[in-house]
Short mmCIF file of C-alpha atoms in Angstrom, two decimals:
data_model
loop_
_atom_site.label_atom_id
_atom_site.label_comp_id
_atom_site.label_asym_id
_atom_site.label_seq_id
_atom_site.Cartn_x
_atom_site.Cartn_y
_atom_site.Cartn_z
CA MET A 1 6.46 -25.78 -48.00
CA ILE A 2 8.09 -28.92 -46.62
CA ASP A 3 7.35 -29.63 -42.96
CA PRO A 4 10.66 -30.15 -41.07
CA ARG A 5 8.96 -32.68 -38.80
CA ARG A 6 8.36 -34.91 -41.82
CA LEU A 7 11.97 -34.48 -42.85
CA ALA A 8 12.88 -35.97 -39.46
CA VAL A 9 10.76 -39.01 -40.32
CA LEU A 10 12.50 -39.37 -43.69
CA ARG A 11 15.91 -39.09 -42.03
CA ALA A 12 14.98 -41.80 -39.54
CA LEU A 13 13.87 -44.08 -42.35
CA ALA A 14 17.11 -43.48 -44.26
CA GLU A 15 19.20 -44.19 -41.16
CA HIS A 16 17.32 -47.27 -39.90
CA GLY A 17 16.11 -48.87 -43.11
CA THR A 18 12.53 -49.88 -42.20
CA VAL A 19 9.30 -48.12 -41.26
CA ARG A 20 9.07 -50.13 -38.04
CA ALA A 21 12.61 -49.20 -36.95
CA ALA A 22 12.00 -45.55 -37.82
CA ALA A 23 8.76 -45.64 -35.83
CA GLU A 24 10.50 -47.07 -32.76
CA THR A 25 13.20 -44.40 -32.96
CA LEU A 26 10.63 -41.61 -33.21
CA PHE A 27 8.20 -43.12 -30.64
CA LEU A 28 5.47 -43.29 -33.31
CA THR A 29 3.34 -46.09 -34.69
CA PRO A 30 4.34 -47.54 -38.09
CA SER A 31 1.07 -46.28 -39.58
CA ALA A 32 1.84 -42.73 -38.35
CA VAL A 33 5.27 -42.91 -39.99
CA SER A 34 3.70 -44.09 -43.27
CA GLN A 35 1.17 -41.24 -43.17
CA GLN A 36 3.94 -38.69 -42.56
CA LEU A 37 5.96 -40.03 -45.47
CA THR A 38 2.94 -39.94 -47.78
CA SER A 39 2.30 -36.30 -46.84
CA LEU A 40 5.99 -35.49 -47.40
CA GLU A 41 5.75 -36.88 -50.96
CA HIS A 42 2.84 -34.53 -51.64
CA GLU A 43 4.80 -31.57 -50.23
CA ALA A 44 7.94 -32.44 -52.20
CA GLY A 45 6.03 -33.16 -55.42
CA GLU A 46 8.18 -36.22 -56.02
CA GLU A 47 7.93 -39.94 -55.39
CA LEU A 48 10.27 -40.57 -52.47
CA LEU A 49 9.58 -44.26 -51.72
CA VAL A 50 9.23 -47.46 -53.67
CA ARG A 51 6.89 -49.81 -51.81
CA SER A 52 7.18 -53.55 -52.16
CA GLY A 53 4.71 -55.27 -49.86
CA ARG A 54 5.60 -54.23 -46.34
CA ARG A 55 9.06 -53.02 -47.31
CA VAL A 56 10.07 -49.66 -48.73
CA ARG A 57 13.22 -48.19 -50.20
CA LEU A 58 14.16 -44.65 -51.09
CA THR A 59 14.05 -43.45 -54.67
CA ALA A 60 16.84 -41.24 -56.01
CA ALA A 61 14.72 -38.21 -55.09
CA GLY A 62 14.15 -39.71 -51.64
CA GLU A 63 17.87 -40.21 -51.07
CA LEU A 64 18.57 -36.65 -52.23
CA LEU A 65 15.93 -35.19 -49.91
CA ALA A 66 17.20 -37.37 -47.04
CA GLU A 67 20.66 -35.79 -47.43
CA HIS A 68 19.11 -32.33 -47.37
CA ALA A 69 17.07 -33.37 -44.34
CA LYS A 70 20.25 -34.02 -42.36
CA ASN A 71 21.52 -30.52 -43.07
CA VAL A 72 18.17 -28.81 -42.51
CA LEU A 73 17.56 -30.57 -39.21
CA ALA A 74 21.12 -29.87 -38.04
CA GLU A 75 20.57 -26.15 -38.77
CA LEU A 76 17.30 -26.22 -36.87
CA GLU A 77 19.05 -27.81 -33.90
CA ARG A 78 21.74 -25.13 -34.02
CA ALA A 79 19.01 -22.47 -34.17
CA GLU A 80 17.27 -24.00 -31.15
CA ALA A 81 20.57 -24.09 -29.25
CA SER A 82 21.23 -20.44 -30.13
CA MET A 83 17.76 -19.40 -29.00
CA ALA A 84 18.22 -21.30 -25.75
CA ALA A 85 21.55 -19.53 -25.21
CA CYS A 86 19.89 -16.20 -25.93
CA ALA A 87 17.11 -16.99 -23.47
CA ALA A 88 19.75 -17.90 -20.88
CA GLY A 89 21.49 -14.55 -21.44
CA THR A 90 24.75 -16.05 -22.74
CA VAL A 91 24.53 -15.16 -26.45
CA GLY A 92 23.18 -12.06 -28.17
CA ARG A 93 23.65 -8.38 -28.91
CA VAL A 94 22.84 -5.45 -26.61
CA GLU A 95 23.02 -1.78 -27.60
CA VAL A 96 23.94 0.74 -24.91
CA ALA A 97 23.72 4.54 -25.25
CA SER A 98 25.98 6.40 -22.83
CA PHE A 99 27.73 9.73 -22.36
CA ALA A 100 31.52 9.81 -22.75
CA SER A 101 32.80 9.82 -19.17
CA ALA A 102 30.48 6.95 -18.17
CA ILE A 103 31.76 4.96 -21.16
CA THR A 104 35.25 5.35 -19.74
CA ARG A 105 34.30 4.81 -16.11
CA VAL A 106 31.81 1.91 -16.18
CA LEU A 107 30.84 0.77 -19.68
CA ALA A 108 34.30 -0.11 -21.03
CA PRO A 109 35.23 -2.05 -17.84
CA ALA A 110 31.86 -3.85 -18.01
CA ILE A 111 32.56 -4.92 -21.60
CA THR A 112 35.98 -6.23 -20.53
CA ALA A 113 34.37 -8.23 -17.72
CA LEU A 114 31.72 -9.67 -20.05
CA ARG A 115 34.38 -10.94 -22.43
CA GLY A 116 35.53 -13.20 -19.63
CA SER A 117 32.19 -14.17 -18.08
CA ALA A 118 29.88 -14.12 -21.13
CA PRO A 119 31.91 -14.04 -24.36
CA GLY A 120 28.79 -14.68 -26.44
CA ILE A 121 27.33 -11.28 -25.55
CA THR A 122 28.19 -8.43 -27.92
CA VAL A 123 27.77 -4.90 -26.54
CA LEU A 124 27.38 -2.12 -29.10
CA VAL A 125 28.11 1.35 -27.70
CA ARG A 126 26.52 4.57 -28.91
CA ASP A 127 27.98 7.83 -27.60
CA ALA A 128 25.06 10.07 -26.64
CA GLU A 129 24.58 13.00 -24.30
CA ALA A 130 22.78 11.90 -21.15
CA HIS A 131 19.65 13.90 -21.92
CA ASN A 132 19.40 12.15 -25.31
CA SER A 133 20.11 8.58 -24.20
CA LEU A 134 16.77 8.27 -22.37
CA LEU A 135 14.94 9.50 -25.47
CA MET A 136 16.77 6.84 -27.50
CA LEU A 137 15.76 4.22 -24.94
CA LEU A 138 12.09 5.19 -24.97
CA SER A 139 11.98 5.24 -28.78
CA GLY A 140 13.50 1.75 -28.98
CA GLU A 141 16.77 2.91 -30.57
CA THR A 142 18.82 1.34 -27.78
CA ASP A 143 18.39 -1.43 -25.19
CA ILE A 144 20.06 0.27 -22.21
CA ALA A 145 20.70 3.95 -21.50
CA VAL A 146 23.39 5.22 -19.16
CA SER A 147 22.12 8.63 -18.14
CA MET A 148 22.15 11.01 -15.18
CA GLU A 149 20.16 13.48 -13.17
CA TYR A 150 21.39 16.51 -11.28
CA SER A 151 20.61 17.27 -7.66
CA ALA A 152 19.71 20.87 -8.53
CA THR A 153 17.32 20.02 -11.38
CA ALA A 154 15.83 16.60 -10.53
CA ARG A 155 12.25 16.44 -11.81
CA GLY A 156 11.20 12.96 -10.70
CA GLU A 157 11.64 9.57 -12.31
CA GLU A 158 10.36 8.68 -15.77
CA PRO A 159 7.66 6.01 -15.12
CA ARG A 160 8.34 4.20 -18.38
CA VAL A 161 11.86 3.13 -17.36
CA THR A 162 13.47 1.21 -14.51
CA ARG A 163 16.66 2.76 -13.16
CA TYR A 164 19.75 1.23 -11.56
CA PRO A 165 22.02 3.69 -9.68
CA LEU A 166 25.67 3.44 -10.70
CA TYR A 167 27.53 6.27 -8.94
CA THR A 168 27.20 9.84 -7.70
CA GLU A 169 29.79 12.52 -8.35
CA PRO A 170 30.16 16.12 -7.11
CA PHE A 171 31.01 19.15 -9.20
CA ASP A 172 34.44 20.65 -8.54
CA ALA A 173 35.80 24.12 -9.29
CA VAL A 174 38.36 24.08 -12.10
CA LEU A 175 40.79 27.00 -11.99
CA PRO A 176 43.59 28.25 -14.25
CA PRO A 177 47.17 27.58 -13.08
CA ARG A 178 48.46 30.14 -10.54
CA HIS A 179 44.95 31.41 -9.83
CA PRO A 180 44.85 33.12 -6.39
CA LEU A 181 42.39 30.52 -5.08
CA CYS A 182 44.77 27.64 -5.90
CA SER A 183 46.33 28.09 -2.46
CA ARG A 184 43.03 27.03 -0.85
CA GLU A 185 41.92 23.46 -0.15
CA THR A 186 38.30 24.28 -1.01
CA VAL A 187 36.60 27.04 -2.97
CA GLU A 188 33.33 28.91 -2.45
CA VAL A 189 31.32 29.61 -5.59
CA GLU A 190 30.77 33.18 -4.38
CA GLU A 191 34.50 33.80 -4.79
CA LEU A 192 34.20 33.19 -8.55
CA CYS A 193 31.57 35.86 -9.23
CA ALA A 194 33.97 38.20 -11.05
CA GLU A 195 35.52 35.49 -13.26
CA ASP A 196 34.87 34.62 -16.89
CA TRP A 197 33.13 31.25 -17.16
CA ILE A 198 33.31 28.27 -19.52
CA VAL A 199 30.03 26.33 -19.49
CA PRO A 200 28.15 23.73 -21.60
CA LEU A 201 25.80 24.72 -24.42
CA PRO A 202 22.30 26.04 -23.62
CA ASP A 203 20.45 22.72 -24.20
CA ASN A 204 22.76 20.81 -21.84
CA PRO A 205 21.19 20.27 -18.37
CA CYS A 206 24.63 20.66 -16.81
CA ARG A 207 24.60 24.34 -17.79
CA GLU A 208 21.37 24.81 -15.86
CA VAL A 209 22.97 23.23 -12.77
CA ILE A 210 25.87 25.71 -12.94
CA GLN A 211 23.57 28.68 -13.43
CA ILE A 212 21.36 27.61 -10.49
CA ARG A 213 24.38 27.24 -8.20
CA CYS A 214 25.71 30.65 -9.24
CA ALA A 215 22.28 32.19 -8.70
CA ASP A 216 22.24 30.68 -5.20
CA ALA A 217 25.56 32.47 -4.64
CA GLY A 218 24.01 35.76 -5.75
CA PHE A 219 25.34 36.26 -9.27
CA ALA A 220 24.93 35.27 -12.92
CA PRO A 221 28.10 33.83 -14.47
CA ASN A 222 29.80 35.88 -17.19
CA ILE A 223 29.88 33.19 -19.91
CA THR A 224 32.67 33.67 -22.44
CA HIS A 225 33.17 30.15 -23.89
CA THR A 226 30.87 27.16 -24.35
CA SER A 227 31.46 23.47 -25.00
CA ASP A 228 29.67 20.21 -24.20
CA ASP A 229 33.04 18.41 -24.12
CA PHE A 230 34.42 18.61 -20.59
CA HIS A 231 37.90 17.82 -21.89
CA ALA A 232 37.63 20.98 -24.00
CA VAL A 233 36.22 22.94 -21.04
CA VAL A 234 39.15 21.95 -18.81
CA ALA A 235 41.63 22.69 -21.60
CA LEU A 236 40.19 26.20 -21.96
CA VAL A 237 40.50 26.71 -18.21
CA ALA A 238 44.10 25.50 -18.32
CA ALA A 239 44.72 28.06 -21.09
CA GLY A 240 43.65 30.80 -18.68
CA THR A 241 40.39 31.78 -20.39
CA GLY A 242 38.13 31.39 -17.35
CA VAL A 243 36.83 29.07 -14.63
CA ALA A 244 34.35 26.20 -14.66
CA LEU A 245 32.38 23.76 -12.56
CA VAL A 246 32.91 20.22 -13.82
CA PRO A 247 31.70 16.81 -12.56
CA ARG A 248 34.64 15.18 -10.81
CA GLY A 249 34.69 12.05 -12.96
CA ALA A 250 34.73 14.11 -16.17
CA VAL A 251 38.02 15.89 -15.39
CA PRO A 252 40.69 14.31 -17.62
CA ALA A 253 44.08 13.24 -16.31
CA GLY A 254 47.04 15.47 -17.08
CA HIS A 255 44.76 18.41 -17.77
CA GLY A 256 47.04 21.27 -16.64
CA ALA A 257 44.33 23.08 -14.66
CA GLU A 258 43.80 23.24 -10.90
CA VAL A 259 40.84 21.37 -9.38
CA ARG A 260 39.38 22.24 -5.99
CA PRO A 261 36.30 20.86 -4.18
CA LEU A 262 33.50 23.27 -3.37
CA SER A 263 33.09 24.14 0.29
CA ASP A 264 29.30 23.98 0.56
CA ARG A 265 26.02 23.33 -1.30
CA VAL A 266 27.88 21.12 -3.72
CA PRO A 267 25.92 20.23 -6.90
CA THR A 268 26.03 16.53 -7.75
CA ARG A 269 25.00 14.33 -10.62
CA ARG A 270 23.61 10.85 -10.11
CA VAL A 271 24.54 8.43 -12.87
CA PHE A 272 22.27 5.47 -13.55
CA ALA A 273 21.55 2.73 -16.08
CA ALA A 274 17.99 2.40 -17.36
CA VAL A 275 15.89 -0.09 -19.32
CA ARG A 276 12.32 0.15 -20.54
CA HIS A 277 9.84 -0.91 -17.88
CA GLY A 278 9.00 -4.59 -18.26
CA ARG A 279 12.39 -5.61 -19.69
CA GLU A 280 14.24 -5.67 -16.37
CA GLN A 281 14.58 -9.47 -16.30
CA HIS A 282 15.44 -10.02 -19.96
CA PRO A 283 18.43 -12.37 -19.59
CA LEU A 284 20.72 -10.52 -22.00
CA LEU A 285 19.93 -7.11 -20.51
CA ARG A 286 20.27 -8.52 -17.01
CA SER A 287 23.79 -9.77 -17.80
CA VAL A 288 24.90 -6.34 -19.07
CA LEU A 289 23.20 -4.49 -16.20
CA ASP A 290 24.93 -6.73 -13.67
CA ALA A 291 28.29 -6.04 -15.35
CA LEU A 292 27.63 -2.28 -15.23
CA LEU A 293 26.70 -2.43 -11.54
CA GLU A 294 29.79 -4.47 -10.80
CA SER A 295 32.03 -1.99 -12.65
CA ALA A 296 30.58 1.10 -10.96
CA GLN A 297 32.82 2.44 -8.19
CA PRO A 298 32.19 5.37 -5.83
CA ILE A 299 33.89 8.65 -6.72
#
């Protein structure tokens, strides 16, 4: 293996013509330069210099290796510059796992902002349900997770991650068009006890939130349809198949249903970004986290 530091000595000799001049350029003694060149000949397995008294000249092999030295050393300098940019948080790749509505609300605007402020940062997005994104973060599958916790089911913070609050959103009642409660400004959950319900699938924490709130109102919801896609849930409500409780930021525009705030004991979900504990000040992650925090707006 050829030592790149010795290639730098050979390049200096080729550029300046004498051992003394090369030594002055490299801030070495002439004897140190000669020793480095002798070692380089052993590494290359070729005679690189023809010595005539105190003067030397490059052989054909020496001239060839000197040309390669220019390219190799230039690549090394580019690599060092890239690593410095990465360490400064201006160049690199960051993977972010996030659920769909947070991608729309904060992640996509953050990517747009980074294109202007840090165009060397590439953000790769992975669509993942909130309860899966933290698992992906902890297993090392992603660098940042955008996840959430619900006021009704909060179980304490995961000690292996550091969290950054982004926004909090309430659940609203979503009603079919021309439902009798559409004339009201707010709705009480108790008034929906006789309705058919559209809720998320059993392993989705949001379903547990809805069931807890209904239980607080004194009933168990009559579940007729299930979907983890809130766009699909709202579409089913608009089709007249039942009612739902949906986080406010997840209600799509132009949905055709009626949305009303709840009057009391409103469930909420708190959306946050998270990184593995100890990586909070990684320059690349810090740049993306700052962009997410800047993009987050209250609902």
